[in-house]
Amino acid sequence: MIELFRKHRRTTIYLVASNLILYFGFRIWQAMFNNFAVEEIGIGAGSIGWIQSFREIPGLLGVMAGVLALVLSETRIMAFSVTMLGVGVLLMGQAETITFLLISTFLMSIGFHFFGPSSTSVLLMTAGKEQTPKILGQLRSLGAISALAATIAVYLFASRIGYRQLFTIVGVIVATGGLLLLPFSRSGDHLPQKRKIILRREYWLFYLLAFLMGSRRHIFTTFAIFLLVKNHQISVDTTATLFLINSIINTYALQAVGRMVSKVGERWILSAAFGTLIFIFLGYAFVDYLPVLFVFYIVDNVLFGFNLALTTYFQKIAVTPEEITSNLSFQQTINHIAAVIVPVAGGAIWVTYGAQAPFIAGAILVTVSLILVQFMRIKQPDSEISSPMSIAD
């Protein structure tokens, strides 16, 4: 990242500041949402599935970030996204009903899901392919630092001032930070001026793995903490402690993942992640000993960071820089097709067959992903490039 700073100082500062602000707000929401929803509003497994599915609708519409990039710069989209997330967190503090909870969650989610493809695209179009895994790992470790700060804030203040007050204060801080970023959103002036919405047959494995990763991710993010809260009655302080441990570990682990991707390649990294995840999902299905479940949760969160290998894989197979934003946005849409379906289906499966069922399904999905990733190969595009599936200039 130091080398990137030397070449593109304004862009690097903008990436760091925006990621720190956005992930602080998001991690505050993530650390408190399950306890807030259960303790303050009294929702159950079926309702949590519907809320989480509704939250993922902006991710399903993530391809719109690629469309917006035709008229707005990625950096400007990032600033608007941070502001929107802050507004959603602010309104979360005012929620008294499931309906209001849905509305505030939806607004927060718009900001979160439109920020990701834009921020990653700026990095991929700025950094060289050899440096990207390391820089991406470092940037995500900054997100872990924000998560660390957010977790400390939850641990110190949630029980003292209450969920609502903390949501309100953090929402104001994040929304203000987003507004302050707007005047500096021209930091990406060095980026390619044109954008194209192009989908190619060569990217089929990238698209399919995005779908499976979305399915796996949202089984775990929807039901892992919910299982701990609902079945084991862990407190918000315990939830915050888990997030604290995750944040501390990921501050270093994500940088290490970036270095490992550079050394051994994307296929080996994703194979290791998927192989480990099979045991973690089966563990959540069949293990009742709480300390072991805590360990599984922490390891799984570290393995989320291994997904950066899919991003760097796409950078290496992308035909032109101009289509990076649109395909990362489309990746998010594919990812969230599963994200909209999985929480509702998982909630129904939980109610019908018990808490084991969603995690057994997750183990099956991860096994399929492990098989598919063996087809991952990196090669330079040549003159025989397929015709794009769709184009918009």
Coordinates of C-alpha atoms in Angstrom, one line a residue:
M1 CA 0.0 0.0 0.0
I2 CA 3.0 2.3 0.5
E3 CA 3.9 1.9 -3.1
L4 CA 0.3 2.7 -4.1
F5 CA 0.4 5.7 -1.9
R6 CA 3.5 7.0 -3.6
K7 CA 1.9 6.7 -7.1
H8 CA -1.7 7.7 -6.3
R9 CA -1.7 9.5 -2.9
R10 CA -5.2 11.0 -3.1
T11 CA -6.8 7.8 -4.2
T12 CA -5.1 5.8 -1.5
I13 CA -6.1 8.2 1.3
Y14 CA -9.7 8.2 -0.1
L15 CA -9.8 4.4 -0.1
V16 CA -8.5 4.1 3.4
A17 CA -10.8 6.8 4.9
S18 CA -14.0 5.6 3.2
N19 CA -13.4 2.0 4.1
L20 CA -12.7 2.9 7.8
I21 CA -15.8 5.0 8.1
L22 CA -18.2 2.6 6.3
Y23 CA -17.0 -0.6 8.0
F24 CA -17.2 1.1 11.4
G25 CA -20.9 1.8 10.9
F26 CA -21.6 -1.6 9.4
R27 CA -19.8 -3.5 12.2
I28 CA -21.8 -1.6 14.8
W29 CA -25.0 -2.7 13.1
Q30 CA -23.7 -6.3 12.7
A31 CA -22.6 -6.7 16.3
M32 CA -25.9 -5.4 17.8
F33 CA -28.6 -6.4 15.2
N34 CA -29.4 -9.9 16.4
N35 CA -29.6 -9.0 20.1
F36 CA -31.5 -5.8 19.3
A37 CA -34.0 -7.7 17.1
V38 CA -34.5 -10.5 19.6
E39 CA -34.5 -8.5 22.8
E40 CA -36.1 -5.3 21.8
I41 CA -38.6 -6.4 19.1
G42 CA -38.9 -10.1 19.9
I43 CA -38.5 -11.7 16.4
G44 CA -38.1 -15.4 15.9
A45 CA -36.2 -17.7 13.4
G46 CA -38.8 -17.3 10.6
S47 CA -38.8 -13.5 10.9
I48 CA -35.0 -13.2 11.0
G49 CA -34.9 -15.1 7.7
W50 CA -37.3 -12.7 6.1
I51 CA -35.5 -9.6 7.4
Q52 CA -32.1 -10.9 6.3
S53 CA -33.5 -11.7 2.8
F54 CA -35.0 -8.2 2.6
R55 CA -31.6 -6.8 3.6
E56 CA -30.0 -8.5 0.7
I57 CA -32.3 -7.0 -2.0
P58 CA -29.8 -4.1 -2.6
G59 CA -27.1 -6.7 -3.1
L60 CA -29.4 -8.4 -5.6
L61 CA -29.6 -5.0 -7.4
G62 CA -25.8 -4.5 -7.1
V63 CA -25.5 -4.6 -10.9
M64 CA -26.9 -1.1 -10.7
A65 CA -23.6 0.1 -9.3
G66 CA -22.1 -0.8 -12.6
V67 CA -24.9 1.2 -14.3
L68 CA -24.3 4.2 -12.0
A69 CA -20.6 4.0 -13.0
L70 CA -21.6 5.0 -16.5
V71 CA -22.6 8.4 -15.2
L72 CA -20.9 8.8 -11.8
S73 CA -17.3 8.0 -10.8
E74 CA -16.7 5.1 -8.5
T75 CA -15.4 7.4 -5.8
R76 CA -18.5 9.5 -5.8
I77 CA -20.6 6.4 -5.5
M78 CA -18.5 5.4 -2.5
A79 CA -19.2 8.7 -0.8
F80 CA -23.0 8.5 -1.4
S81 CA -22.9 4.9 -0.1
V82 CA -21.2 5.8 3.2
T83 CA -23.8 8.5 3.7
M84 CA -26.7 6.1 3.0
L85 CA -25.4 3.5 5.4
G86 CA -25.1 6.1 8.1
V87 CA -28.7 7.1 7.6
G88 CA -29.8 3.5 7.8
V89 CA -28.0 2.9 11.1
L90 CA -29.4 6.2 12.5
L91 CA -32.9 5.1 11.7
M92 CA -32.3 1.6 13.2
G93 CA -32.1 3.3 16.5
Q94 CA -35.7 4.6 16.1
A95 CA -37.2 1.2 15.1
E96 CA -40.1 0.0 17.2
T97 CA -41.7 -2.5 14.8
I98 CA -40.6 -5.1 12.3
T99 CA -41.7 -2.8 9.4
F100 CA -39.5 0.1 10.6
L101 CA -36.7 -2.4 11.2
L102 CA -37.0 -3.5 7.6
I103 CA -36.9 0.0 6.3
S104 CA -33.8 1.0 8.2
T105 CA -32.1 -2.2 7.4
F106 CA -32.8 -1.7 3.7
L107 CA -31.3 1.8 3.7
M108 CA -28.2 0.6 5.5
S109 CA -27.9 -2.2 3.0
I110 CA -28.1 0.0 0.0
G111 CA -25.0 1.9 1.2
F112 CA -23.1 -1.3 2.1
H113 CA -23.7 -3.1 -1.1
F114 CA -23.1 -0.2 -3.5
F115 CA -19.9 0.7 -1.7
G116 CA -18.2 -2.8 -2.1
P117 CA -18.0 -3.1 -5.9
S118 CA -17.0 0.6 -6.3
S119 CA -14.2 0.5 -3.8
T120 CA -12.8 -2.8 -5.1
S121 CA -13.0 -1.5 -8.7
V122 CA -11.0 1.6 -7.8
L123 CA -8.3 -0.6 -6.3
L124 CA -8.2 -3.1 -9.2
M125 CA -8.0 -0.3 -11.7
T126 CA -5.2 1.5 -9.8
A127 CA -2.9 -1.3 -8.5
G128 CA -0.9 -3.7 -10.6
K129 CA -1.9 -7.3 -10.8
E130 CA 1.1 -8.6 -8.8
Q131 CA 0.5 -6.1 -6.0
T132 CA -3.3 -6.3 -5.8
P133 CA -3.6 -9.4 -3.5
K134 CA -1.3 -7.8 -0.9
I135 CA -2.9 -4.4 -1.1
L136 CA -6.4 -5.8 -1.1
G137 CA -5.5 -7.8 2.0
Q138 CA -4.2 -4.7 3.7
L139 CA -7.3 -2.7 2.8
R140 CA -9.5 -5.4 4.2
S141 CA -7.4 -5.5 7.3
L142 CA -8.3 -1.8 7.7
G143 CA -11.9 -2.9 7.7
A144 CA -10.9 -5.3 10.5
I145 CA -9.5 -2.3 12.4
S146 CA -12.8 -0.5 12.0
A147 CA -14.6 -3.7 13.2
L148 CA -12.3 -3.7 16.2
A149 CA -13.2 -0.1 17.0
A150 CA -16.9 -0.9 16.5
T151 CA -16.7 -3.9 18.7
I152 CA -15.0 -2.0 21.5
A153 CA -17.7 0.7 21.2
V154 CA -20.5 -1.9 21.5
Y155 CA -18.7 -3.6 24.4
L156 CA -18.3 -0.3 26.3
F157 CA -21.5 1.5 25.5
A158 CA -24.3 -0.9 24.4
S159 CA -25.2 -1.9 28.0
R160 CA -24.7 1.6 29.3
I161 CA -26.6 3.8 26.9
G162 CA -28.7 1.1 25.1
Y163 CA -28.9 -0.2 21.6
R164 CA -31.0 2.6 20.3
Q165 CA -28.8 5.5 21.5
L166 CA -25.7 3.8 20.2
F167 CA -27.3 3.2 16.8
T168 CA -28.3 6.9 16.6
I169 CA -24.9 8.3 17.6
V170 CA -23.0 6.0 15.2
G171 CA -25.4 6.7 12.4
V172 CA -24.9 10.5 12.7
I173 CA -21.1 10.0 12.7
V174 CA -21.0 7.8 9.6
A175 CA -23.5 9.9 7.6
T176 CA -21.5 13.0 8.4
G177 CA -18.3 11.2 7.3
G178 CA -19.9 10.3 4.0
L179 CA -20.9 13.9 3.3
L180 CA -17.4 15.1 4.1
L181 CA -16.0 12.6 1.5
L182 CA -18.0 14.1 -1.3
P183 CA -15.8 17.1 -2.0
F184 CA -12.8 14.8 -2.3
S185 CA -14.5 12.3 -4.6
R186 CA -12.4 13.4 -7.6
S187 CA -9.5 11.4 -6.2
G188 CA -10.1 8.8 -9.0
D189 CA -9.4 11.1 -11.9
H190 CA -6.6 8.9 -13.0
L191 CA -9.0 6.0 -13.6
P192 CA -10.2 5.0 -17.2
Q193 CA -12.8 7.5 -18.3
K194 CA -15.1 5.0 -20.1
R195 CA -17.1 2.2 -18.5
K196 CA -18.6 -0.8 -20.2
I197 CA -21.2 -3.3 -19.1
I198 CA -19.9 -6.5 -20.6
L199 CA -20.5 -10.1 -19.5
R200 CA -18.5 -12.8 -21.1
R201 CA -18.6 -16.6 -21.3
E202 CA -15.0 -16.8 -20.2
Y203 CA -16.1 -15.6 -16.7
W204 CA -18.5 -18.5 -16.1
L205 CA -16.5 -20.0 -13.2
F206 CA -16.2 -16.6 -11.6
Y207 CA -20.0 -16.1 -11.8
L208 CA -20.8 -19.6 -10.5
L209 CA -18.4 -19.4 -7.6
A210 CA -19.9 -16.0 -6.7
F211 CA -23.3 -17.6 -6.5
L212 CA -22.1 -20.5 -4.3
M213 CA -20.1 -18.2 -2.1
G214 CA -23.2 -16.1 -1.6
S215 CA -25.1 -19.1 -0.6
R216 CA -22.5 -20.3 1.9
R217 CA -21.9 -16.9 3.4
H218 CA -25.6 -16.1 4.0
I219 CA -26.3 -19.4 5.6
F220 CA -23.6 -18.7 8.2
T221 CA -24.1 -15.0 8.7
T222 CA -27.9 -15.5 9.1
F223 CA -27.9 -18.5 11.3
A224 CA -24.6 -18.9 13.2
I225 CA -25.0 -15.9 15.6
F226 CA -28.8 -16.5 15.7
L227 CA -28.1 -20.1 16.8
L228 CA -25.9 -18.8 19.6
V229 CA -28.4 -16.2 20.7
K230 CA -31.5 -18.3 20.3
N231 CA -30.4 -21.7 21.4
H232 CA -27.5 -20.8 23.8
Q233 CA -28.7 -17.4 25.0
I234 CA -25.4 -15.6 24.6
S235 CA -25.5 -12.0 25.6
V236 CA -24.7 -8.9 23.5
D237 CA -21.4 -8.6 25.5
T238 CA -20.5 -12.2 24.4
T239 CA -21.4 -11.3 20.8
A240 CA -19.3 -8.2 21.0
T241 CA -16.4 -10.2 22.4
L242 CA -16.6 -12.6 19.4
F243 CA -16.5 -9.7 17.1
L244 CA -13.6 -8.2 19.0
I245 CA -11.6 -11.4 18.7
N246 CA -12.5 -11.6 15.0
S247 CA -11.4 -8.1 14.4
I248 CA -8.0 -8.5 16.2
I249 CA -7.2 -11.7 14.3
N250 CA -8.4 -10.3 10.9
T251 CA -6.2 -7.2 11.3
Y252 CA -3.3 -9.5 10.7
A253 CA -4.8 -12.5 9.0
L254 CA -6.2 -10.6 6.0
Q255 CA -2.8 -9.2 5.2
A256 CA -1.4 -12.7 5.5
V257 CA -4.1 -14.0 3.1
G258 CA -3.1 -11.4 0.6
R259 CA 0.5 -12.5 0.8
M260 CA -0.4 -16.1 0.5
V261 CA -2.5 -15.5 -2.6
S262 CA 0.5 -13.8 -4.2
K263 CA 2.7 -16.8 -3.4
V264 CA 0.6 -19.9 -4.0
G265 CA -2.3 -18.6 -6.2
E266 CA -6.0 -18.3 -6.0
R267 CA -6.9 -22.0 -6.6
W268 CA -4.8 -23.3 -3.6
I269 CA -6.1 -20.6 -1.2
L270 CA -9.8 -21.2 -2.1
S271 CA -9.3 -25.0 -1.9
A272 CA -7.9 -24.7 1.6
A273 CA -10.8 -22.4 2.6
F274 CA -13.6 -24.6 1.2
G275 CA -12.0 -27.8 2.6
T276 CA -12.0 -26.3 6.1
L277 CA -15.5 -24.9 5.8
I278 CA -16.9 -28.4 5.3
F279 CA -15.9 -29.3 8.9
I280 CA -17.1 -26.0 10.3
F281 CA -20.6 -26.3 8.9
L282 CA -20.8 -29.9 10.1
G283 CA -19.5 -28.8 13.4
Y284 CA -22.3 -26.2 13.8
A285 CA -24.8 -28.9 12.8
F286 CA -23.7 -31.6 15.3
V287 CA -21.6 -29.9 18.1
D288 CA -23.4 -28.4 21.1
Y289 CA -20.4 -27.5 23.2
L290 CA -20.4 -23.7 23.2
P291 CA -16.6 -23.0 23.4
V292 CA -16.1 -25.1 20.3
L293 CA -18.9 -23.2 18.4
F294 CA -17.1 -20.0 19.3
V295 CA -13.9 -21.3 17.8
F296 CA -15.8 -22.4 14.7
Y297 CA -17.3 -18.9 14.4
I298 CA -13.9 -17.2 14.7
V299 CA -12.3 -19.5 12.1
D300 CA -15.2 -19.0 9.7
N301 CA -14.8 -15.3 9.9
V302 CA -11.1 -15.5 9.1
L303 CA -12.0 -17.7 6.1
F304 CA -14.4 -15.0 4.8
G305 CA -11.2 -13.1 4.0
F306 CA -10.0 -15.9 1.7
N307 CA -12.7 -14.7 -0.7
L308 CA -10.4 -11.9 -1.9
A309 CA -8.8 -14.6 -4.0
L310 CA -11.9 -14.7 -6.2
T311 CA -11.5 -10.9 -6.7
T312 CA -7.9 -11.1 -7.7
Y313 CA -8.7 -14.1 -10.0
F314 CA -11.1 -11.9 -11.9
Q315 CA -8.6 -9.1 -12.2
K316 CA -6.2 -11.6 -13.9
I317 CA -8.8 -12.9 -16.3
A318 CA -10.5 -9.6 -17.1
V319 CA -10.2 -8.6 -20.7
T320 CA -10.2 -4.8 -20.2
P321 CA -10.2 -2.5 -17.1
E322 CA -13.3 -0.7 -18.4
E323 CA -15.5 -3.8 -17.6
I324 CA -14.2 -4.5 -14.1
T325 CA -16.8 -2.4 -12.3
S326 CA -19.7 -3.9 -14.2
N327 CA -18.6 -7.4 -13.6
L328 CA -17.8 -6.9 -9.9
S329 CA -21.3 -5.4 -9.6
F330 CA -22.8 -8.4 -11.5
Q331 CA -20.8 -10.7 -9.2
Q332 CA -22.6 -9.0 -6.2
T333 CA -26.0 -9.5 -7.9
I334 CA -25.3 -13.2 -8.5
N335 CA -24.0 -13.5 -4.9
H336 CA -27.2 -12.0 -3.6
I337 CA -29.6 -14.0 -5.7
A338 CA -28.7 -16.7 -3.2
A339 CA -28.7 -14.2 -0.4
V340 CA -32.3 -13.3 -0.9
I341 CA -33.4 -16.9 -1.2
V342 CA -31.2 -18.6 1.4
P343 CA -32.2 -16.8 4.6
V344 CA -36.0 -17.5 4.0
A345 CA -35.4 -21.0 2.8
G346 CA -33.0 -21.6 5.7
G347 CA -35.5 -20.2 8.2
A348 CA -38.2 -22.5 6.9
I349 CA -35.8 -25.5 6.9
W350 CA -34.8 -24.6 10.5
V351 CA -38.5 -24.5 11.6
T352 CA -39.4 -27.7 9.8
Y353 CA -36.3 -29.9 10.3
G354 CA -34.4 -28.3 13.2
A355 CA -31.3 -26.1 13.6
Q356 CA -29.0 -28.7 12.0
A357 CA -30.5 -28.6 8.6
P358 CA -29.3 -25.2 7.3
F359 CA -25.7 -26.0 8.3
I360 CA -25.8 -29.5 6.6
A361 CA -27.0 -27.7 3.5
G362 CA -24.1 -25.3 3.8
A363 CA -21.6 -28.2 4.0
I364 CA -23.0 -29.6 0.7
L365 CA -22.7 -26.2 -1.0
V366 CA -19.1 -25.8 0.2
T367 CA -18.3 -29.3 -1.1
V368 CA -19.6 -28.4 -4.6
S369 CA -17.5 -25.2 -4.4
L370 CA -14.4 -27.1 -3.6
I371 CA -14.9 -29.3 -6.7
L372 CA -15.5 -26.3 -9.0
V373 CA -12.5 -24.3 -7.8
Q374 CA -10.2 -27.1 -9.2
F375 CA -11.2 -25.8 -12.7
M376 CA -9.7 -22.4 -11.9
R377 CA -6.9 -21.5 -14.2
I378 CA -5.1 -18.2 -14.8
K379 CA -4.2 -17.3 -18.4
Q380 CA -3.6 -14.1 -20.3
P381 CA -6.5 -13.2 -22.7
D382 CA -5.6 -13.7 -26.3
S383 CA -7.1 -12.6 -29.6
E384 CA -9.8 -15.3 -29.5
I385 CA -12.0 -13.6 -27.0
S386 CA -15.7 -14.5 -27.1
S387 CA -18.3 -12.0 -28.0
P388 CA -19.7 -10.2 -24.9
M389 CA -23.1 -11.3 -23.7
S390 CA -24.3 -7.7 -23.4
I391 CA -22.7 -4.3 -23.9
A392 CA -23.7 -0.8 -22.8
D393 CA -21.3 2.1 -23.4

